[in-house]
């Protein structure tokens, strides 16, 4: 596969019209480094890991991969990167999934955008980074990023089991962190619904996410007011729904190809369930769950957050007084717990 990396202001041409838009002036930086995957540009950010040389020599570098959810991007982790890299010992890699953020948004056709696609891209990104500086990985995800993260973790787990690359530490998996895991890529699995509801859901999807109706829905959602109201529904602490957050999530929605990504994803397959994924993990798993999440419930539903500990004894479950994105809404609490989790993982390696 052809790879390339570069730094600085690599704003794609389609972003130039928004770059100086006053309504987006409070948005955080969008473009960082470029990883080329099959001709598509993947935007990713790398921070930390340049200091803490003693720890790196003793244990090998520890890299934390941050994977956002549907409609989000690197900026959703803006309150986490600094704390996770504060002592220089940990390297943080945040990535815009293909179709989101500042990554390319190609027209992949029906079924083109799926969890396996994003897993494969991230697996190659990890390989690319490890070729420069071998490290061990902790995978962190939010919402559908949890599903992608667990699928990625299982691939790394399999690689490790096969003892590839002459017993090197490349691709070695230390642990997984999940923030409010989505039940699927599209919300429901028809086979898990009553036949009447399954039929109703399929009819609704065929209409709401059609090219004609879906384009109106997309244009409606990406307006500043509606986007802010949507965020206020899923954030318990509404004070955290800042102008910066709204701008960061809104700007990519005006990129060329954003509409196709939106519709193809919503019309896509649900992917593997959280239960079947988490049950296969053989590393410690930290599950932090905002209990006021209206989309991914902590107490009700087939894949309720409180059930994750039932499916794998390695799960450490911590309910949080927050909504769907606790790592953003309660960043100080989540950062402290993640750092403690990283310390625990390293201690187990001694």
XYZ file of C-alpha atoms in Angstrom:
350
model
C 0.000 0.000 0.000
C 1.268 3.509 -0.759
C 1.699 5.631 2.354
C 2.625 9.256 2.863
C 2.807 11.612 5.796
C 3.046 15.352 5.962
C 2.404 18.118 8.436
C 1.147 21.684 8.538
C -1.672 23.421 6.758
C -2.804 20.798 4.265
C -6.355 22.071 3.956
C -8.046 20.200 1.100
C -9.310 22.478 -1.687
C -12.953 21.832 -0.799
C -12.395 23.382 2.642
C -11.027 26.679 1.384
C -14.442 28.307 1.124
C -15.092 27.589 4.812
C -11.650 28.401 6.116
C -12.300 32.091 6.599
C -15.997 31.791 7.416
C -16.652 33.928 10.492
C -19.217 31.438 11.778
C -16.463 28.854 11.983
C -13.789 31.135 13.449
C -13.981 29.413 16.843
C -13.557 25.930 15.399
C -10.357 24.121 16.435
C -7.718 23.130 13.909
C -8.976 20.543 11.417
C -6.021 19.289 9.367
C -2.911 17.654 10.837
C -1.099 14.779 9.112
C -2.056 12.805 6.034
C -1.976 9.025 5.728
C -2.759 7.835 2.223
C -4.838 4.681 2.021
C -5.696 3.324 -1.431
C -5.616 6.828 -2.834
C -7.740 8.339 -0.049
C -6.342 10.887 2.398
C -6.845 10.050 6.059
C -6.352 12.922 8.489
C -4.708 12.047 11.795
C -3.087 13.837 14.708
C -0.088 12.628 16.714
C 0.907 14.190 20.024
C 3.317 13.192 22.802
C 5.662 10.249 23.038
C 8.754 12.369 22.394
C 9.738 12.491 26.032
C 9.595 9.862 28.725
C 12.530 8.083 27.118
C 13.227 5.928 30.190
C 9.713 4.496 30.177
C 9.864 3.868 26.445
C 13.146 1.992 26.790
C 11.873 -0.032 29.722
C 8.421 -0.902 28.393
C 8.286 0.197 24.763
C 6.289 3.232 23.666
C 2.596 3.251 24.575
C 0.281 4.683 21.934
C -3.350 5.572 22.529
C -5.598 5.535 19.446
C -8.717 7.736 19.697
C -11.661 6.802 17.418
C -14.642 9.148 17.147
C -18.294 8.306 16.496
C -20.735 8.954 13.645
C -20.712 12.550 12.410
C -17.797 13.475 14.634
C -14.060 14.007 14.136
C -10.690 14.522 15.821
C -11.886 17.710 17.529
C -14.212 15.722 19.778
C -11.077 14.557 21.633
C -9.634 18.075 21.991
C -10.105 18.025 25.791
C -8.366 14.664 26.156
C -5.201 14.865 24.077
C -3.325 17.360 26.268
C -3.917 15.470 29.524
C -3.089 12.076 28.061
C 0.244 13.393 26.758
C 1.058 15.675 29.720
C 4.041 13.727 31.055
C 5.406 12.889 27.615
C 5.254 9.165 28.273
C 2.194 8.379 26.170
C 1.720 9.011 22.488
C -1.806 9.873 21.353
C -3.045 9.269 17.820
C -6.455 10.735 16.951
C -7.888 9.977 13.523
C -10.688 11.194 11.289
C -12.389 8.123 9.863
C -12.746 8.042 6.091
C -15.816 10.131 5.255
C -15.563 12.350 8.342
C -13.618 15.339 9.631
C -10.828 16.416 7.303
C -10.393 12.963 5.778
C -11.520 12.378 2.212
C -15.198 11.705 1.583
C -15.246 9.569 -1.559
C -18.386 8.177 -3.156
C -17.998 4.503 -2.220
C -21.507 3.480 -3.265
C -24.061 1.475 -1.319
C -22.426 -0.566 1.420
C -19.068 1.103 0.849
C -18.969 2.756 4.244
C -18.925 0.093 6.951
C -17.217 -0.852 10.188
C -14.837 -3.318 8.510
C -13.593 -0.611 6.122
C -12.674 1.696 9.006
C -11.078 -1.186 10.907
C -8.862 -2.038 7.944
C -7.775 1.589 7.502
C -6.840 1.888 11.178
C -4.989 -1.416 11.103
C -2.838 -0.119 8.239
C -2.348 3.215 10.015
C -1.044 1.384 13.087
C 1.302 -0.647 10.906
C 2.525 2.556 9.263
C 3.231 4.197 12.628
C 4.850 1.085 14.085
C 7.261 0.867 11.143
C 8.722 4.148 12.387
C 8.466 3.537 16.119
C 7.216 0.178 17.399
C 4.787 0.521 20.267
C 2.021 -1.117 22.206
C -1.512 0.136 21.771
C -4.534 1.080 23.805
C -7.633 1.501 21.637
C -10.194 4.128 22.710
C -13.577 4.663 21.059
C -16.840 6.540 21.426
C -20.229 5.420 20.029
C -19.670 3.561 16.718
C -15.972 4.217 17.304
C -16.267 1.582 20.039
C -17.424 -1.015 17.510
C -14.612 -0.106 15.116
C -12.148 -0.101 18.023
C -13.131 -3.544 19.250
C -12.944 -4.976 15.730
C -9.477 -3.447 15.409
C -8.452 -4.810 18.803
C -9.483 -8.322 17.778
C -7.299 -8.079 14.670
C -4.321 -6.935 16.759
C -5.069 -9.732 19.198
C -4.975 -12.268 16.386
C -1.705 -10.874 15.070
C -0.170 -11.129 18.491
C -1.375 -14.713 18.880
C 0.232 -15.646 15.583
C 3.523 -14.141 16.814
C 4.097 -12.202 13.636
C 7.107 -10.018 12.863
C 9.662 -12.130 14.736
C 8.138 -11.699 18.188
C 8.460 -7.911 17.975
C 6.203 -5.569 19.914
C 4.624 -4.154 16.789
C 0.872 -4.110 16.972
C 0.851 -5.407 20.529
C -2.480 -4.700 22.237
C -2.518 -3.627 25.888
C -6.134 -2.662 26.474
C -9.371 -1.117 25.248
C -11.414 1.870 26.488
C -15.067 2.304 25.487
C -17.235 5.394 25.899
C -20.957 4.682 25.402
C -20.755 1.990 22.762
C -23.373 2.200 20.024
C -25.506 -0.942 19.585
C -24.767 -0.949 15.842
C -23.683 1.310 13.002
C -27.272 2.241 12.160
C -29.175 2.015 15.447
C -31.168 -1.209 15.066
C -30.716 -4.776 13.894
C -33.901 -5.829 12.090
C -33.514 -9.455 13.199
C -33.606 -8.352 16.842
C -36.899 -6.497 16.444
C -40.444 -7.818 16.406
C -41.421 -8.488 12.764
C -43.874 -5.578 12.797
C -41.252 -3.145 14.115
C -38.626 -4.576 11.780
C -40.836 -3.929 8.777
C -41.649 -0.438 10.038
C -37.954 0.343 10.542
C -37.071 -0.828 7.026
C -39.833 1.326 5.527
C -38.706 4.318 7.571
C -35.062 3.874 6.493
C -35.999 3.545 2.827
C -37.861 6.861 2.980
C -35.928 8.980 5.489
C -32.501 8.035 4.151
C -33.373 8.087 0.454
C -31.396 10.462 -1.722
C -34.294 12.914 -1.983
C -35.588 13.021 1.612
C -32.160 12.332 3.087
C -30.643 15.418 1.480
C -33.300 17.611 3.126
C -32.706 15.867 6.453
C -28.955 16.362 6.157
C -29.280 20.064 5.327
C -31.660 20.489 8.255
C -29.398 18.739 10.785
C -26.252 20.640 9.842
C -27.742 24.071 10.522
C -26.217 25.685 13.636
C -29.484 25.763 15.581
C -30.540 22.165 14.938
C -27.031 20.832 15.509
C -26.843 22.679 18.818
C -30.277 21.369 19.876
C -29.239 17.817 18.934
C -26.102 18.096 21.038
C -28.111 19.468 23.946
C -30.247 16.331 23.802
C -27.270 14.008 24.193
C -25.192 16.131 26.621
C -26.468 16.211 30.194
C -24.358 19.258 31.007
C -25.554 21.650 28.321
C -22.877 24.173 29.243
C -20.447 21.851 27.438
C -22.268 22.429 24.143
C -20.005 25.334 23.245
C -19.650 27.381 20.075
C -16.310 25.649 19.558
C -17.924 22.202 19.674
C -20.759 23.154 17.322
C -18.330 24.700 14.844
C -16.001 21.697 14.996
C -18.802 19.255 14.173
C -20.591 21.488 11.672
C -17.771 22.546 9.365
C -16.968 19.088 7.904
C -20.659 18.675 7.034
C -20.103 21.249 4.260
C -17.238 19.338 2.647
C -17.713 17.813 -0.772
C -18.994 14.249 -0.343
C -20.332 14.731 3.204
C -23.927 14.073 2.136
C -23.040 10.763 0.477
C -21.135 9.635 3.563
C -24.140 10.505 5.726
C -26.634 8.577 3.591
C -24.457 5.574 2.771
C -23.608 5.104 6.441
C -27.216 5.310 7.596
C -28.251 2.866 4.879
C -25.401 0.500 5.698
C -25.268 -2.836 7.499
C -25.363 -2.772 11.313
C -22.156 -4.789 11.716
C -21.233 -7.140 14.579
C -22.935 -6.622 17.929
C -21.170 -5.203 21.003
C -21.756 -8.451 22.843
C -20.018 -10.679 20.306
C -17.091 -8.260 20.091
C -16.452 -7.577 23.773
C -16.792 -11.281 24.638
C -13.754 -12.088 22.461
C -11.374 -9.527 23.975
C -8.540 -11.012 26.046
C -7.156 -7.737 27.383
C -8.439 -5.403 30.119
C -11.398 -3.300 28.984
C -12.406 -0.036 30.652
C -16.040 0.866 29.931
C -17.052 4.390 30.945
C -20.718 5.078 30.322
C -22.726 8.279 30.537
C -25.899 7.196 32.323
C -28.042 9.957 30.801
C -27.447 8.850 27.219
C -30.730 8.814 25.237
C -29.140 6.914 22.344
C -27.098 4.167 24.022
C -28.814 3.381 27.303
C -26.915 2.264 30.380
C -29.770 0.244 31.906
C -32.196 -0.763 29.161
C -31.976 -2.463 25.795
C -30.253 -5.526 24.400
C -26.823 -3.889 24.602
C -27.248 -1.785 27.733
C -23.995 -0.477 29.185
C -24.443 -2.254 32.512
C -24.414 -5.633 30.713
C -20.889 -5.312 29.326
C -19.378 -6.684 32.532
C -21.579 -9.779 32.161
C -20.070 -10.572 28.787
C -16.409 -10.370 29.762
C -14.828 -10.664 33.211
C -12.011 -8.339 32.104
C -14.412 -5.390 31.832
C -14.086 -2.582 34.377
C -17.430 -0.768 34.299
C -17.703 2.817 35.487
C -21.010 4.722 35.188
C -20.622 8.479 34.743
C -23.085 11.300 35.310
C -23.062 12.411 31.678
C -24.646 11.860 28.268
C -23.486 10.159 25.064
C -19.973 11.675 24.936
C -18.592 11.622 28.508
C -14.983 12.018 27.345
C -15.949 15.487 26.104
C -18.596 16.392 28.664
C -16.606 15.212 31.723
C -13.097 15.341 30.303
C -11.240 15.864 33.610
C -12.857 12.825 35.216
C -12.405 10.651 32.129
C -8.805 11.743 31.576
C -7.865 10.913 35.175
C -9.467 7.476 34.907
C -7.831 6.746 31.552
C -4.408 7.708 32.904
C -4.919 5.420 35.876
C -5.960 2.636 33.509
C -2.799 3.151 31.434
C -0.712 3.023 34.607
C -2.407 -0.231 35.606
C -1.751 -1.757 32.188
C 1.935 -0.852 32.336
C 2.232 -2.183 35.877
C 0.885 -5.535 34.700
C 3.710 -5.690 32.149
C 6.473 -5.438 34.781
